[in-house]
Short mmCIF file of C-alpha atoms and ligand atoms in Angstrom, two decimals:
data_model
loop_
_atom_site.label_atom_id
_atom_site.label_comp_id
_atom_site.label_asym_id
_atom_site.label_seq_id
_atom_site.Cartn_x
_atom_site.Cartn_y
_atom_site.Cartn_z
CA MET A 797 51.20 99.09 -66.14
CA LYS A 798 48.78 98.83 -69.02
CA ILE A 799 49.62 96.92 -72.18
CA ALA A 800 47.47 97.02 -75.29
CA VAL A 801 47.77 93.61 -76.92
CA LEU A 802 47.11 93.66 -80.67
CA PRO A 803 47.56 90.17 -82.14
CA GLY A 804 46.63 91.13 -85.72
CA ASP A 805 46.59 88.62 -88.58
CA GLY A 806 48.19 85.40 -89.79
CA ILE A 807 50.55 83.98 -87.19
CA GLY A 808 50.03 87.13 -85.06
CA PRO A 809 47.58 85.60 -82.55
CA GLU A 810 49.65 82.46 -81.88
CA ILE A 811 53.00 84.23 -81.42
CA VAL A 812 51.46 86.98 -79.27
CA ALA A 813 49.83 84.32 -77.07
CA GLN A 814 53.33 82.97 -76.28
CA ALA A 815 54.68 86.42 -75.38
CA VAL A 816 51.65 87.04 -73.14
CA LYS A 817 52.28 83.68 -71.47
CA VAL A 818 55.87 84.71 -70.75
CA LEU A 819 54.86 88.14 -69.41
CA LYS A 820 52.26 86.55 -67.12
CA ALA A 821 54.85 84.11 -65.80
CA LEU A 822 56.88 87.07 -64.52
CA ASN A 823 54.12 87.90 -62.02
CA LEU A 824 54.35 91.64 -62.59
CA HIS A 825 51.32 93.85 -62.23
CA LEU A 826 50.44 94.09 -65.87
CA GLU A 827 46.98 94.83 -67.16
CA MET A 828 46.73 93.38 -70.67
CA THR A 829 43.79 94.15 -72.95
CA GLU A 830 43.35 92.76 -76.45
CA ALA A 831 42.05 94.58 -79.51
CA PRO A 832 41.97 93.90 -83.25
CA ILE A 833 44.24 95.55 -85.82
CA GLY A 834 44.99 94.97 -89.51
CA GLY A 835 42.73 92.53 -91.32
CA ALA A 836 41.24 91.58 -87.95
CA GLY A 837 40.27 95.23 -87.44
CA TYR A 838 38.80 95.40 -90.91
CA GLU A 839 36.70 92.31 -90.20
CA VAL A 840 35.11 93.66 -87.04
CA ALA A 841 35.00 97.41 -87.69
CA GLY A 842 35.64 97.92 -91.40
CA ASP A 843 38.88 99.69 -90.48
CA PRO A 844 42.42 98.25 -90.16
CA LEU A 845 42.90 100.56 -87.18
CA PRO A 846 39.52 100.69 -85.42
CA GLU A 847 38.97 103.77 -83.28
CA ALA A 848 38.61 101.70 -80.11
CA THR A 849 41.95 100.01 -80.83
CA LEU A 850 43.69 103.33 -81.33
CA LYS A 851 42.19 104.66 -78.09
CA LEU A 852 43.29 101.57 -76.18
CA ALA A 853 46.82 101.96 -77.59
CA LYS A 854 46.93 105.67 -76.74
CA ASP A 855 45.79 105.03 -73.16
CA ALA A 856 48.23 102.17 -72.63
CA ASP A 857 51.83 102.44 -71.44
CA ALA A 858 52.98 100.07 -74.15
CA VAL A 859 51.64 98.11 -77.10
CA LEU A 860 52.45 94.50 -77.92
CA LEU A 861 51.73 93.75 -81.56
CA GLY A 862 51.83 90.51 -83.53
CA ALA A 863 51.75 91.13 -87.27
CA VAL A 864 49.32 92.37 -89.87
CA GLY A 865 48.42 91.37 -93.41
CA ASP A 866 46.91 88.59 -95.43
CA TRP A 867 46.74 88.07 -99.18
CA LYS A 868 42.99 88.00 -98.99
CA TYR A 869 42.99 91.75 -98.29
CA ASP A 870 45.30 92.66 -101.19
CA LYS A 871 42.39 93.70 -103.38
CA LEU A 872 40.93 96.16 -100.88
CA GLU A 873 41.36 99.88 -101.42
CA ARG A 874 44.74 100.92 -100.07
CA HIS A 875 43.40 102.77 -96.99
CA LEU A 876 41.53 99.64 -95.89
CA ARG A 877 44.47 97.27 -96.18
CA PRO A 878 46.01 95.78 -93.03
CA GLU A 879 49.39 97.51 -93.56
CA ARG A 880 47.67 100.91 -93.36
CA GLY A 881 46.58 100.06 -89.82
CA LEU A 882 50.18 99.46 -88.84
CA LEU A 883 51.52 102.58 -90.54
CA ARG A 884 48.77 104.70 -89.00
CA ILE A 885 49.29 103.48 -85.45
CA ARG A 886 53.04 104.20 -85.78
CA LYS A 887 52.23 107.70 -86.96
CA GLU A 888 49.39 108.35 -84.48
CA LEU A 889 51.57 107.32 -81.53
CA ASN A 890 54.54 109.24 -82.95
CA LEU A 891 56.76 106.16 -82.80
CA PHE A 892 59.61 107.60 -84.81
CA ALA A 893 62.43 105.43 -83.50
CA ASN A 894 62.46 101.80 -84.53
CA LEU A 895 65.13 99.67 -82.88
CA ARG A 896 65.87 96.36 -84.54
CA PRO A 897 68.68 94.43 -82.90
CA ALA A 898 70.30 91.69 -84.96
CA LEU A 899 71.91 89.46 -82.40
CA LEU A 900 73.24 86.02 -83.10
CA TYR A 901 72.67 83.46 -80.39
CA ALA A 902 75.70 81.18 -80.32
CA GLU A 903 73.46 78.12 -80.58
CA LEU A 904 72.11 79.34 -83.91
CA ALA A 905 75.39 80.01 -85.72
CA SER A 906 74.79 76.97 -87.90
CA ALA A 907 71.22 78.03 -88.73
CA SER A 908 72.47 81.10 -90.59
CA THR A 909 72.99 80.78 -94.32
CA LEU A 910 76.35 82.52 -93.84
CA LYS A 911 79.49 80.80 -92.61
CA PRO A 912 79.62 80.59 -88.79
CA ASP A 913 82.86 82.61 -88.59
CA VAL A 914 81.26 85.48 -90.51
CA VAL A 915 78.32 85.76 -88.12
CA SER A 916 79.41 84.36 -84.75
CA GLY A 917 79.34 87.07 -82.10
CA LEU A 918 77.23 89.33 -84.29
CA ASP A 919 75.50 92.15 -82.40
CA ILE A 920 74.13 95.00 -84.50
CA MET A 921 71.50 97.56 -83.54
CA ILE A 922 69.64 98.96 -86.52
CA VAL A 923 67.97 102.28 -85.72
CA ARG A 924 65.34 102.90 -88.37
CA GLU A 925 63.37 106.15 -88.64
CA LEU A 926 59.73 105.10 -88.73
CA THR A 927 57.33 107.98 -89.30
CA GLY A 928 58.79 109.85 -92.26
CA ASP A 929 60.50 109.31 -95.60
CA ILE A 930 58.88 107.97 -98.75
CA TYR A 931 56.46 106.00 -96.56
CA PHE A 932 54.57 109.16 -95.64
CA GLY A 933 55.79 111.91 -98.00
CA GLN A 934 53.29 113.86 -100.05
CA PRO A 935 52.47 114.03 -102.90
CA ARG A 936 51.78 110.37 -103.52
CA GLY A 937 49.41 108.32 -105.58
CA ILE A 938 48.66 106.84 -108.96
CA SER A 939 47.18 109.23 -111.50
CA MET A 940 46.25 109.33 -115.17
CA LEU A 941 48.50 111.39 -117.40
CA GLU A 942 47.14 113.38 -120.34
CA SER A 943 48.82 110.87 -122.62
CA GLY A 944 46.44 108.26 -121.23
CA GLU A 945 49.05 106.26 -119.34
CA ARG A 946 49.19 105.97 -115.57
CA GLU A 947 51.93 107.38 -113.36
CA GLY A 948 52.86 106.43 -109.81
CA VAL A 949 54.40 109.00 -107.46
CA ASN A 950 55.91 108.80 -103.99
CA THR A 951 57.97 111.46 -102.30
CA MET A 952 61.07 110.95 -100.23
CA ARG A 953 61.39 113.73 -97.69
CA TYR A 954 62.95 114.45 -94.32
CA ASN A 955 63.25 117.70 -92.46
CA GLU A 956 66.14 118.59 -90.21
CA SER A 957 64.40 117.99 -86.90
CA GLU A 958 63.22 114.55 -87.95
CA ILE A 959 66.77 113.59 -88.86
CA LYS A 960 68.19 115.07 -85.70
CA ARG A 961 65.85 113.26 -83.32
CA ILE A 962 66.52 109.84 -84.84
CA GLY A 963 70.24 110.62 -84.96
CA ARG A 964 70.14 111.43 -81.27
CA VAL A 965 68.55 108.06 -80.50
CA ALA A 966 71.32 106.31 -82.43
CA PHE A 967 74.13 108.24 -80.72
CA GLU A 968 72.63 107.68 -77.26
CA ILE A 969 72.37 103.94 -77.90
CA ALA A 970 75.92 103.85 -79.25
CA MET A 971 77.15 105.50 -76.03
CA LYS A 972 75.86 102.45 -74.14
CA ARG A 973 77.46 100.04 -76.64
CA ASN A 974 80.68 100.15 -78.66
CA LYS A 975 80.41 103.85 -79.51
CA LYS A 976 80.22 103.41 -83.27
CA VAL A 977 77.46 104.76 -85.49
CA CYS A 978 77.24 104.04 -89.20
CA SER A 979 74.77 106.32 -90.93
CA VAL A 980 73.36 104.80 -94.10
CA ASP A 981 72.24 107.04 -96.95
CA LYS A 982 72.30 107.51 -100.70
CA ALA A 983 73.85 110.95 -100.57
CA ASN A 984 75.51 110.50 -103.96
CA VAL A 985 72.11 110.54 -105.66
CA LEU A 986 69.33 111.73 -103.33
CA GLU A 987 69.24 115.25 -101.88
CA THR A 988 67.03 114.11 -99.01
CA THR A 989 69.80 111.87 -97.80
CA GLU A 990 72.48 114.44 -98.57
CA LEU A 991 70.74 116.55 -95.91
CA TRP A 992 70.56 113.42 -93.73
CA ARG A 993 74.34 113.10 -93.90
CA GLN A 994 74.95 116.79 -93.16
CA VAL A 995 72.68 116.72 -90.11
CA MET A 996 74.33 113.54 -88.79
CA ILE A 997 77.73 115.19 -89.09
CA GLU A 998 76.51 118.32 -87.29
CA LEU A 999 74.94 116.23 -84.53
CA SER A 1000 78.08 114.15 -84.06
CA ALA A 1001 79.80 117.23 -82.62
CA GLU A 1002 77.70 116.67 -79.49
CA TYR A 1003 78.98 113.11 -79.19
CA PRO A 1004 82.75 113.36 -79.50
CA GLU A 1005 83.24 109.88 -78.04
CA VAL A 1006 81.21 108.24 -80.79
CA GLU A 1007 82.87 107.37 -84.06
CA LEU A 1008 80.53 108.31 -86.91
CA SER A 1009 80.90 106.76 -90.35
CA HIS A 1010 78.77 106.97 -93.47
CA MET A 1011 77.87 104.35 -96.00
CA TYR A 1012 75.78 104.32 -99.15
CA VAL A 1013 72.86 101.97 -98.81
CA ASP A 1014 73.88 99.72 -101.71
CA ASN A 1015 77.31 99.24 -100.16
CA ALA A 1016 75.72 98.70 -96.73
CA ALA A 1017 73.57 95.92 -98.18
CA MET A 1018 76.73 94.30 -99.51
CA GLN A 1019 78.82 94.84 -96.37
CA LEU A 1020 76.10 93.29 -94.19
CA ILE A 1021 76.67 90.01 -96.03
CA ARG A 1022 80.42 90.37 -96.53
CA ALA A 1023 81.54 91.44 -93.05
CA PRO A 1024 78.58 92.15 -90.79
CA LYS A 1025 80.63 92.33 -87.60
CA GLN A 1026 82.09 95.70 -88.64
CA PHE A 1027 78.79 97.29 -87.55
CA ASP A 1028 77.71 98.39 -84.09
CA VAL A 1029 74.81 100.85 -84.46
CA MET A 1030 73.41 101.57 -87.92
CA VAL A 1031 71.06 104.53 -88.35
CA THR A 1032 68.99 105.07 -91.45
CA GLY A 1033 65.71 106.28 -92.91
CA ASN A 1034 62.43 104.44 -93.09
CA ILE A 1035 62.70 102.61 -96.38
CA PHE A 1036 66.40 101.76 -96.25
CA GLY A 1037 65.86 100.55 -92.68
CA ASP A 1038 62.95 98.38 -93.76
CA ILE A 1039 65.12 96.62 -96.31
CA LEU A 1040 68.37 96.40 -94.35
CA SER A 1041 66.65 95.05 -91.24
CA ASP A 1042 65.15 92.16 -93.19
CA GLU A 1043 68.58 91.46 -94.59
CA ALA A 1044 70.25 91.67 -91.18
CA SER A 1045 67.70 89.30 -89.70
CA MET A 1046 68.90 86.46 -91.88
CA LEU A 1047 72.40 86.82 -90.46
CA THR A 1048 70.91 85.65 -87.18
CA GLY A 1049 69.58 82.45 -88.64
CA SER A 1050 65.95 83.39 -89.11
CA ILE A 1051 63.77 86.43 -89.34
CA GLY A 1052 61.77 84.63 -86.66
CA MET A 1053 64.41 85.71 -84.13
CA LEU A 1054 64.36 89.48 -84.66
CA PRO A 1055 62.41 91.64 -82.18
CA SER A 1056 61.75 95.34 -82.48
CA ALA A 1057 60.82 98.36 -80.43
CA SER A 1058 59.22 101.48 -81.83
CA LEU A 1059 59.55 104.39 -79.44
CA ASP A 1060 58.24 107.91 -79.10
CA GLN A 1061 60.03 110.84 -77.47
CA HIS A 1062 59.10 109.57 -73.98
CA ASN A 1063 59.95 105.91 -74.47
CA LYS A 1064 56.35 104.87 -74.77
CA GLY A 1065 56.60 102.05 -77.23
CA MET A 1066 55.08 99.52 -79.49
CA TYR A 1067 56.82 96.15 -79.54
CA GLU A 1068 56.55 93.73 -82.41
CA PRO A 1069 58.58 91.09 -84.19
CA SER A 1070 60.34 92.43 -87.29
CA HIS A 1071 58.78 89.73 -89.42
CA GLY A 1072 55.40 89.65 -91.08
CA SER A 1073 52.17 87.73 -90.62
CA ALA A 1074 53.16 84.66 -92.68
CA PRO A 1075 49.56 83.65 -93.52
CA ASP A 1076 50.81 80.49 -95.22
CA ILE A 1077 51.83 78.97 -91.88
CA ALA A 1078 49.10 80.53 -89.70
CA ARG A 1079 47.19 78.31 -87.26
CA LYS A 1080 49.54 75.38 -87.88
CA ASP A 1081 51.46 75.87 -84.63
CA VAL A 1082 54.80 76.02 -86.45
CA ALA A 1083 55.65 79.74 -86.23
CA ASN A 1084 58.65 80.91 -84.21
CA PRO A 1085 57.40 82.98 -81.23
CA LEU A 1086 60.89 84.03 -80.09
CA ALA A 1087 60.97 87.38 -81.92
CA THR A 1088 57.72 88.31 -80.16
CA ILE A 1089 58.92 87.06 -76.80
CA LEU A 1090 62.15 89.03 -77.27
CA SER A 1091 60.04 92.06 -78.21
CA ALA A 1092 58.28 91.71 -74.84
CA ALA A 1093 61.73 91.74 -73.25
CA MET A 1094 62.49 94.99 -75.07
CA MET A 1095 59.22 96.39 -73.66
CA LEU A 1096 60.39 95.62 -70.14
CA ARG A 1097 63.72 97.29 -70.86
CA TYR A 1098 62.74 100.41 -72.78
CA THR A 1099 59.26 101.35 -71.55
CA PHE A 1100 59.13 99.80 -68.08
CA ASN A 1101 62.80 100.40 -67.27
CA ASP A 1102 62.99 96.89 -65.87
CA GLU A 1103 66.39 95.66 -67.00
CA ALA A 1104 66.32 92.75 -64.56
CA ASN A 1105 63.20 91.16 -66.00
CA ALA A 1106 64.22 92.01 -69.57
CA SER A 1107 67.45 90.06 -69.09
CA ARG A 1108 65.53 87.28 -67.35
CA VAL A 1109 63.38 86.78 -70.43
CA GLU A 1110 66.36 86.99 -72.80
CA ASN A 1111 68.28 84.47 -70.71
CA ALA A 1112 65.27 82.16 -70.69
CA VAL A 1113 65.25 82.29 -74.50
CA LYS A 1114 68.96 81.49 -74.54
CA LYS A 1115 68.39 78.61 -72.15
CA ALA A 1116 65.56 77.16 -74.24
CA LEU A 1117 67.86 77.30 -77.28
CA ALA A 1118 70.72 75.76 -75.31
CA GLN A 1119 68.38 72.94 -74.30
CA GLY A 1120 67.97 72.25 -77.99
CA PHE A 1121 64.42 73.49 -78.58
CA ARG A 1122 63.92 74.78 -82.13
CA THR A 1123 60.97 75.79 -84.23
CA ALA A 1124 61.06 74.64 -87.86
CA ASP A 1125 62.73 77.81 -89.18
CA ILE A 1126 65.82 77.38 -86.99
CA TRP A 1127 65.87 73.62 -86.73
CA THR A 1128 69.12 71.84 -87.56
CA GLU A 1129 70.10 68.18 -87.36
CA GLY A 1130 70.36 66.99 -83.76
CA THR A 1131 68.04 69.57 -82.18
CA LYS A 1132 64.45 69.14 -80.94
CA LYS A 1133 61.80 70.45 -83.30
CA VAL A 1134 58.86 71.98 -81.42
CA GLY A 1135 55.79 74.00 -82.34
CA CYS A 1136 54.97 77.58 -81.49
CA ALA A 1137 53.15 76.86 -78.20
CA ALA A 1138 55.75 74.34 -77.03
CA MET A 1139 58.51 76.88 -77.67
CA GLY A 1140 56.57 79.36 -75.51
CA ASP A 1141 56.31 76.70 -72.81
CA ALA A 1142 60.04 75.99 -73.03
CA VAL A 1143 60.80 79.68 -72.41
CA VAL A 1144 58.36 79.81 -69.47
CA ALA A 1145 59.94 76.68 -68.02
CA ALA A 1146 63.39 78.21 -68.44
CA LEU A 1147 62.28 81.32 -66.54
C1 IPM B 1918 58.06 96.19 -91.28
C2 IPM B 1918 57.05 95.83 -92.33
C3 IPM B 1918 56.13 97.01 -92.57
C4 IPM B 1918 56.98 98.17 -93.06
C5 IPM B 1918 54.95 96.74 -93.52
C6 IPM B 1918 54.13 95.55 -93.08
C7 IPM B 1918 54.08 97.95 -93.70
O1 IPM B 1918 57.70 95.42 -93.49
O2 IPM B 1918 57.64 96.50 -90.14
O3 IPM B 1918 59.26 96.15 -91.57
O4 IPM B 1918 57.24 98.28 -94.26
O5 IPM B 1918 57.38 98.98 -92.23
MG1 MG B 1919 59.82 95.24 -93.31
#
C-alpha cells in the first residue's frame, strides 16, 4: 500500500512524524513517500499544491496530511496561500465526504470545558460535505462597484446529486452505529439548504431503520453545548460542518484529539487532524500528535479495511492516556506532561 505523506506547515511535520512512527511500528507493508504542501509547497515550487505532490497523492492509495498555513503567507495572493493547496487537493481527489468523529476518552472528561456529566460517553460522527457549498461556488470574488466601493461575493450552492451522495454516506454510517441521523441546515432562510432538507427526506425512504431529524444550524450550535449526547451522526454542508466540527472538538477536551477522514466514492482517502497548523507552537515539541495518530487509525479502517490494526492503534492511544501521558493541551493536575515526540513514543510503547 502506498501512502503519500504531506506534513505541511507549522506543527504539521512534528505531528505527522509521530503518526508515521506508529504506522511503522505496525510492521505492515506500507510505502510512505513525503512531499510538500501548503506554505512548504509554495517555498519549494511556488505553488501550495505542487504538481509533483498532486501526482504523488493521486497515485497513492491514501494520503496522510499534517496541517497547512502560517501567518507569514497571509499577504500572498489568494491562489498562492497554503489553504488553497488543501482545498485544491480535496477537490482534485474528489474527497467529498469528511468524517470527523468527536469521541470523548473517559480519561479526558475533566479536560473538557463542559461538565463531565454533559460530555462523558460522548460519541458523535460529524459527516461534513467537503467539495461544494460556499467554499467552491461561483461567482466569487471582490470587485469594485460603480459607486467606488468594494463588494465581496461568495455563492452557496449544492445540486441534488451532491446532497444525495453525502447523505448516503451519513445513512450508511448510521446503520453501523445507533441509526440516528441529524441533518443540519438553515432551511428557514437559505434555499440551498431547503433543497438539502428535501433531498435528505427523499433519501431517508431508502433507510427506513434510520431515524432522520433536522436541525437549524444555529440551534445545532447551541444543542452541541447544551446536550451533545443527543447526537449520533450529524450530516451537514461544507461551511456549517467546518464550524460545528471545531465546536464539537472542544467537547472532547481539545481540538488536538480530533481526527478526520476525507473520502472519495471508492474510499480512497486523505487523513488529517481536524485542527490547524498552530504556527505559534511549531517546533517546540509541545503539539498534541494524537489527532494525527488517530487519523492514521482511520486510514487503516476506511481505506485499508484493516479494522484490527485500526483498533490496535486506537487502543494504544487509550492506553497511553490511561497511563497518564498528556500533552499540554489536555494536561490536568496529577497527570504526566509530555511533549509531542514523547507522546508518539508512549503510543508506540502501548502498541
Ligand atoms: C478545516 C480547515 C480548513 C477548512 C481550512 C484550513 C481551509 O478549517 O479543515 O476544517 O476550512 O476546511
Ligand atoms: Mg475548520
